Amino acid sequence: MGKGWCLFFLFWPVAAVVSCAAAPLIGWSFPYDNAQAASNLGIRIDNLFYLILAITAAVFIGTQAVLVYALWHGANNRDERAHHTHGNHKLELIWSVIPGAILLFLAIYQMNLWADFRFKNHYPEAAVKAPLAEVTARQFEWRFRYPAIGKKLQPKPQPDDLYTVNELHVPFGRPVLIQLRSEDVQHSFFLPALRIKQDALPGLQIPVWFEANKPGVYDLVCAELCGWGHYKMKAHVIVEPEEEYQAYLKNLTQQQFYDGLGNIAANENGSESEAAEK
Amino acid sequence: MSDQHDHAYVKYSSIFYALCICTGLSIVFDVIDLKKQNIIGMNGVVLLAVLVLAVACAKALFVLIYFMHLKFEGRWKYVLLSPTIVLAMGLTIAITPDIGIHYYTNEAPQIDYLEQARETAAKTDALNPEKSHVE
Amino acid sequence: MSVLNPSPTGLQPITTHQSHHGPGNFITKYIFSTDHKVIAIQFLFTTLLMMIVGGTLALAVRWQLAFPWESMPIVGPWLFPAEGGQISPEFYTMLFTMHATVMIFLVIIPILAGTFGNYLIPLMIGADDMAFPKLNMLSYWFMWPSIACFGMSFTFAGGPAAGWTSYPVLADLAQAAPGSGTAQTFWLLGVTFVGFSSMMGSINYMTTIINMRAPGMTFFRMPLSIWGLFITAILQAFALPVLTAGGFMQVADRLFGTCFFYPSGLIINNADPTVGGGQPLLWQHLFWVYSHPAVYIMLLPVLGMVSDMLSCMCRKPIFGYKPMVFSMSAIASLGFIVWGHHMFTSGMNPAIGMAFMVATMMIALPSAIKTFNWTATIWGGKVQFNTVTLNCIGFLSMFVVGGLSGIFMAAVPVDVYFHDTYFIVAHFHYVLFGATLFGVFAAIHFWFPKMFGRMMNEKLGKTHFVLTFIGANGTFFPMHFLGMQGMPRRYADPYLHGYLEHLLPMNQFMTISAILMGAAQILLFINLFYSMFFGPKAGRNPWNATTLEWAAPSPPPHGNFDFVPMVYHGPNEYAVINGDKDFLMQTEKECQPPTKIITTETDTSA
Amino acid sequence: MGLPIPHSKLGMWLFLATEIMFFSAFIGAYIVLRAGSPGWPDDPEITHLRVWAGGLNTFVLILSSYFVVLALEGMKVENFAKARRYLCLTLLLACVFLGIKSYEYAGKFQYDILPGHIPETPRMAIDKSMREMKQVVDQRAITLSAAKLPEKTEPVNPEDTVEVAGVTDEKTEEVETPVEELRQQLQAELAAEDTPAARKKELQTYFDLGDKYRKLNDRALEESISMQEMNKELETLKQDPQYASLMAPVHFLQPIIYGNLFASVYFLLTGFHALHVVIGMLLFIIVLIQGRRLSKKWKDYVENIGLYWHFVDLVWIFLFPLIYII
Ligand code: HEA
Ligand code: HEA
Ligand code: CUA
Ligand SMILES: [Cu+2]
């Protein structure tokens, strides 16, 4: 009887480990392109993930193996009485210090990565100097505001700014910075491919930087509950080479300031509604 | 304790007077209007806050120790009250970096209002030197 | 089954019920009872009822995820005739909000503190009742206004629409979530009422444990269950007022035009810009200051009870009693300083984010100590494979999975990716369902004989365990993979997004597992009700356990003990070397020499 | 086993610990919100906070705390008459406290310093004044015509504004009393020969006020009026005996930056404190209605409510400097 149960409790961790090991092979892993992050920071995050995965896998296999072994013995214990003990100080010490050391190591190990991602004084200077765009989340769409070509992004909207909805173009190969804000409730700027996530908080303007290293079209989704349409804040981030990006901006300027007579009225106010594509 | 209650009785009234004096003291701090001054290199508001809160703590201690008889209680009072106070203060301190100070750009329109108010105040001051109510 | 003879070691039997007015008529006996055991059983049935509600809501959530926008079977056409029986996105939001609310506030917290806290505390420390029996009764009856409020918010247009975390601005302003105006207010009131209920309970438990222990029951002779419940009560007492305060602020925002949680100038749903000045992050802090300790409130009693049960079922003293106590205290005190790990991506100051990350990493340490101590308790024991043990082992292996996934999220950079994806959902279902509920199942089977005087059916119990275990793993393990693939939580239709399209089959598999798991719960209910009336009679001490409650009659009478409880040693004296039996109850001064054959009396009181 | 104090007292102390957490959440929220809001209003001229009122209340509470201690002394020596006397005095002082508090609240209502009501810029203030004045004028039109044609003023059908259950919050279009129509009727009435003189005078006042409003409103819309000027205009109108009674609901408005947050915090903190005072009063009343039946049995009870009352005092001791002085 007892042995059957031991097998039952053996079966499940084995299944878990096997499915985890098989996961990358059958695509149950990070999304896109061979589970490779599309940014260097993302790759570092993935590596941290794999490190933790290795540690936790070892801990998981270890604890489950010992558990099943102990159960197996306990089930077959023919002694009249169990072994009488109230504990063992040395053992307690060992199994407090070792996990403690591992955890402390993990905590310290990741600090740099976190600092690079979020500490303002670690942001790449080039990106901070010329923010790419302002991203405004609202129920239930993403709005983007680029500065006019050759100008700098101002905190307040300017008449010659360029606007798009639900489509953000980003050049690759250089770090870029967006100013994230929200017009109504809380949203979250989630770019799975780049392992970027940052909530858009009403009342704050949060700078987020990233550096895409692969061209492509990536999904941008909202990861903070923002109302009934939370699931449909669907947008794309299009990562393209610098020239294409510049061309895109030019094109956008033309579209937005076309006065219907074949002229580009670059300095008149570009109304939002005109720019809204969808 | 009941054998010495006469003694305690006298004490209660002196505690009461001490509390009144403290209250008077904090009103005095308000009246001399420390806010506008800059004493010993300290921002007036901070100095005022430190002073009146110190007075408040003194008062609180009086009430706790004598009126609430903590002086006569066993050691459980420390076990109960010290974690509470640590948690209560810790809570405030822990949320200060997020809400009391803004790490990211504060977009509150009030900041613009403040700017506008300063401008108009400067204008009206130039026009008529009367005190205007605008902050 | 050997029955303990309560008198050999000089226990004085109580002949008259001193100081105890009799139970009175039906109403004071069963409905407005002040007897902690009756209140506990009231809590038990209420929470089990609520579990059906919460579970059914979960199944509706799963239905939408597996068959998006398809008409719900049976109830759909009746609920939403207009939409052709399909779940609308608002309704989906309400579903998971209410699912979490019901499960957390009306199932897990009350079943642990309300049922087991009430039942076990006086019995295990040798008191005749709680310190404040009337307050205890009130704490049960305050559940009902809260159930009523949640019910109201459920039926109101749109339902509460902000998740169980109720983040402002969405939850704060009626125009932010169309239709949920009044519902959200009712939701907040409901939370406030459960808050009052837990508050009264926790003050009562603390007072009882501090002041009413039987002679000889020093703190370090208390069973670990009592330690777990005691620390839980402390956590609750210190953390809950903060949520109550925050809740009042949010209610004021909604009803009285205050503006604690929203800034000026928001244009929501095309309404006029808001006039405010507050900050949404403040709510998140206040909420998690309570709700992180709350997740340990949902765990610590189970940690304690599992320790006692495992020790009994392996016939071995718990390995490292004091380390167990200290690690529970460490979990509780560290639990107060890690709340920020829910807010890593919320726009909080990254420096304190780092501090919270270190604290969160460190909180795994006491959990590790506990895990290893349990394993060491099993090691070398004589394991009895009954339902109780199986659920305990189930608890252990699920807790390790849930805890280890917590480590990923504690790592801030990784959490940046995992935050608000299904990885989180996997994590907390492993700890909440996997750990806590399995612990609760074990505890129900373990203390059922004491509560009702009859044993539960083993076959049904084992079948229930196997099906639940398979169902739970089948439902919740794949959630890790969903999370890795970046599927955000709280999505009514994730398949709208290109990179998630292919996840439908996996979700369907999970839904089938969930239905299996839900169906398995029916066995539990059958077992409970069948055994209450037809189970074999249990004596005083069917498990040969050592703690005080097993020395009392089953079920214990009003006033609990028919002798004056005296405690001589620690709670888990199993495998004693030279006794006539392999355990020594806390009431027994020393073992009888093994040669002497003890005459077992049948239950004296029943 | 346990501590050498009664359960009730231990329970009370534990409860007070939870109360400390409760108030520290409020106070902490206040402190951080204030620190995070540049330009928090602290000028008593603007916020209408009266330090003397707060100070007096502090004194009142301290005195009442002192009396509670004396009452407990009375209980200890079984001098129940003394205990009752002092408890009565405490109750009285609690009433005084609430009296002063309501005086302060009344002041806030008078200046409309209420959460959600406060304009934060001069423009908002002007707009709000104009809104209030428009309401006054329209209301006047309605009352005037109601005096003539009572059936015209049936209240708006309540069902029209009730939230329609289901999909959205959108209110069905509000059925407004067509003020413009009323105005024309009144105009005709004014012009008519047979209207009594008193009535004519009333009507004339109404039209004059209406004109004044429109002029002011035009200037407000053109943004050619400053807030000071606006307030001056309103003041002259209010001073005018003709309009004084009509203009009563119109406030002198001061823009207060972060005023709404300030008012929110003020009412939250003092409101919850006042709630605790009221609960304390109920507890005292429970003892006092025992009358002569007060006996030794009640000593613990008095001690515990005493502890509670001291705690209420303690909270105020912190609220006073935090709200009134800093
Ligand atoms: C009973 C409930 C419970 C418990 C016990 C825990 C335990 C833990 N939780 Fe969990 N958590 C929740 C319930 C719980 N959690 C809920 C409900 C949420 C989501 C709320 C929401 O957003 O809706 C959540 C969310 C949550 C987050 C936020 C994620 C996000 O939203 O971005 C984080 C991040 O750090 C986290 C971490 C942890 C950690 C580190 C532990 C640790 O305590 C775990 C410790 C245990 C172990 C580690 C296993 C045993 C140890 C060993 C075998 C030793 C060896 C191990 C090592 C050396 C690694 N949890
Ligand atoms: C203790 C807490 C607890 C428990 C026990 C559960 C149990 C379950 N949960 Fe829950 N869940 C939460 C707490 C809990 N959950 C929380 C906090 C959230 C977050 C909400 C938020 O985002 O705000 C959440 C969110 C959540 C989601 C994510 C929704 C989303 O983000 O979009 C899902 C999806 O699968 C889910 C599924 C389930 C399932 C299938 C069960 C099953 O285990 C349930 C099984 C039990 C039963 C079915 C009951 C028994 C029923 C009967 C006996 C009746 C008869 C049976 C039938 C009709 C079949 N839960
Ligand atoms: Cu925007 Cu979710
Ligand atoms: Cu947590």
mmCIF file of C-alpha atoms in Angstrom, chain C residues 90 131-132 157-158 174-175 177-182 199 203 206-207 209-218 237-239 241-242 244-246 248-249 252 256-260 264 275-279 282 286, chain D residues 1-12 14-15 17-19 21-22 24-26 28-29 32-33 36-37 115-118 120 124 163-169 258 260-265 267-268 272:
data_model
loop_
_atom_site.group_PDB
_atom_site.id
_atom_site.type_symbol
_atom_site.label_atom_id
_atom_site.label_comp_id
_atom_site.label_asym_id
_atom_site.label_seq_id
_atom_site.Cartn_x
_atom_site.Cartn_y
_atom_site.Cartn_z
ATOM 1 C CA GLU C 90 -17.033 42.990 -17.934
ATOM 2 C CA ALA C 131 -11.527 34.736 26.445
ATOM 3 C CA PHE C 132 -14.410 36.684 24.939
ATOM 4 C CA ALA C 157 -24.639 46.131 -12.726
ATOM 5 C CA GLY C 158 -21.223 45.167 -13.969
ATOM 6 C CA ALA C 174 -17.081 55.256 -10.958
ATOM 7 C CA GLN C 175 -16.564 56.481 -14.508
ATOM 8 C CA ALA C 177 -15.171 51.073 -15.045
ATOM 9 C CA PRO C 178 -18.532 51.501 -16.673
ATOM 10 C CA GLY C 179 -21.333 49.983 -14.710
ATOM 11 C CA SER C 180 -19.472 49.142 -11.587
ATOM 12 C CA GLY C 181 -20.346 52.256 -9.642
ATOM 13 C CA THR C 182 -22.133 50.858 -6.657
ATOM 14 C CA MET C 199 -10.029 41.624 13.837
ATOM 15 C CA ILE C 203 -7.782 39.873 19.431
ATOM 16 C CA MET C 206 -4.248 36.416 21.197
ATOM 17 C CA THR C 207 -5.872 37.080 24.542
ATOM 18 C CA ILE C 209 -3.453 32.122 24.045
ATOM 19 C CA ILE C 210 -1.608 34.590 26.213
ATOM 20 C CA ASN C 211 -3.840 34.388 29.240
ATOM 21 C CA MET C 212 -5.713 31.127 29.322
ATOM 22 C CA ARG C 213 -3.198 28.346 28.935
ATOM 23 C CA ALA C 214 -3.605 25.375 31.215
ATOM 24 C CA PRO C 215 -1.148 24.967 34.070
ATOM 25 C CA GLY C 216 2.143 23.733 32.697
ATOM 26 C CA MET C 217 1.412 24.868 29.140
ATOM 27 C CA THR C 218 4.374 27.157 28.679
ATOM 28 C CA ALA C 237 -3.908 42.411 14.297
ATOM 29 C CA PHE C 238 -1.094 44.535 12.985
ATOM 30 C CA ALA C 239 -1.657 44.349 9.268
ATOM 31 C CA PRO C 241 -6.004 47.921 10.346
ATOM 32 C CA VAL C 242 -3.895 49.298 7.534
ATOM 33 C CA THR C 244 -9.199 48.905 6.801
ATOM 34 C CA ALA C 245 -7.818 52.420 6.812
ATOM 35 C CA GLY C 246 -7.056 52.221 3.103
ATOM 36 C CA PHE C 248 -12.142 53.671 4.234
ATOM 37 C CA MET C 249 -10.102 56.065 2.163
ATOM 38 C CA ALA C 252 -14.504 58.051 0.850
ATOM 39 C CA PHE C 256 -17.584 61.737 -0.570
ATOM 40 C CA GLY C 257 -15.469 63.288 -3.259
ATOM 41 C CA THR C 258 -12.160 62.966 -1.466
ATOM 42 C CA CYS C 259 -9.132 62.343 -3.600
ATOM 43 C CA PHE C 260 -6.570 60.223 -1.824
ATOM 44 C CA SER C 264 -5.817 65.858 -11.020
ATOM 45 C CA VAL C 275 -9.909 67.313 -9.661
ATOM 46 C CA GLY C 276 -7.756 65.531 -7.199
ATOM 47 C CA GLY C 277 -4.260 65.502 -5.892
ATOM 48 C CA GLY C 278 -3.731 62.062 -4.446
ATOM 49 C CA GLN C 279 -1.550 59.242 -5.648
ATOM 50 C CA LEU C 282 -0.511 55.043 -1.933
ATOM 51 C CA LEU C 286 -1.569 50.305 1.948
ATOM 52 C CA MET D 1 -1.055 30.434 32.856
ATOM 53 C CA GLY D 2 -0.828 33.937 31.572
ATOM 54 C CA LEU D 3 -0.227 37.550 32.423
ATOM 55 C CA PRO D 4 -1.347 38.872 35.781
ATOM 56 C CA ILE D 5 -3.912 41.162 34.203
ATOM 57 C CA PRO D 6 -7.550 40.498 33.425
ATOM 58 C CA HIS D 7 -8.491 39.237 29.977
ATOM 59 C CA SER D 8 -10.458 42.349 29.289
ATOM 60 C CA LYS D 9 -7.522 44.607 29.934
ATOM 61 C CA LEU D 10 -5.188 42.506 27.815
ATOM 62 C CA GLY D 11 -7.787 42.494 25.090
ATOM 63 C CA MET D 12 -8.145 46.250 25.352
ATOM 64 C CA LEU D 14 -4.247 44.508 22.029
ATOM 65 C CA PHE D 15 -7.134 46.399 20.535
ATOM 66 C CA ALA D 17 -2.291 48.281 19.369
ATOM 67 C CA THR D 18 -4.454 47.634 16.338
ATOM 68 C CA GLU D 19 -5.879 51.113 16.691
ATOM 69 C CA MET D 21 -1.821 50.792 13.324
ATOM 70 C CA PHE D 22 -5.138 52.094 12.047
ATOM 71 C CA SER D 24 -0.788 55.444 11.803
ATOM 72 C CA ALA D 25 -1.972 54.388 8.365
ATOM 73 C CA PHE D 26 -4.049 57.544 8.191
ATOM 74 C CA GLY D 28 1.323 58.230 7.626
ATOM 75 C CA ALA D 29 -0.728 58.690 4.481
ATOM 76 C CA VAL D 32 3.611 61.359 2.820
ATOM 77 C CA LEU D 33 0.876 62.901 0.719
ATOM 78 C CA GLY D 36 4.754 64.724 -1.976
ATOM 79 C CA SER D 37 2.585 67.713 -2.803
ATOM 80 C CA PRO D 115 -13.247 67.631 -0.655
ATOM 81 C CA GLY D 116 -14.073 67.841 -4.310
ATOM 82 C CA HIS D 117 -15.459 71.368 -4.041
ATOM 83 C CA ILE D 118 -12.335 73.438 -3.984
ATOM 84 C CA GLU D 120 -7.349 75.092 -7.408
ATOM 85 C CA MET D 124 -11.604 77.369 -11.594
ATOM 86 C CA GLU D 163 -28.808 54.745 -13.246
ATOM 87 C CA VAL D 164 -30.117 52.331 -15.775
ATOM 88 C CA ALA D 165 -29.121 48.894 -14.697
ATOM 89 C CA GLY D 166 -26.954 47.021 -17.115
ATOM 90 C CA VAL D 167 -24.546 48.187 -19.678
ATOM 91 C CA THR D 168 -23.520 51.744 -19.003
ATOM 92 C CA ASP D 169 -23.724 54.543 -16.531
ATOM 93 C CA TYR D 258 -4.016 70.906 -3.293
ATOM 94 C CA ASN D 260 -9.090 69.110 -2.230
ATOM 95 C CA LEU D 261 -6.450 66.794 -0.924
ATOM 96 C CA PHE D 262 -6.064 68.981 2.111
ATOM 97 C CA ALA D 263 -9.781 68.883 2.808
ATOM 98 C CA SER D 264 -9.861 65.127 2.220
ATOM 99 C CA VAL D 265 -7.134 64.572 4.747
ATOM 100 C CA PHE D 267 -11.987 65.486 7.240
ATOM 101 C CA LEU D 268 -10.677 61.944 7.224
ATOM 102 C CA PHE D 272 -12.381 59.286 12.340
#
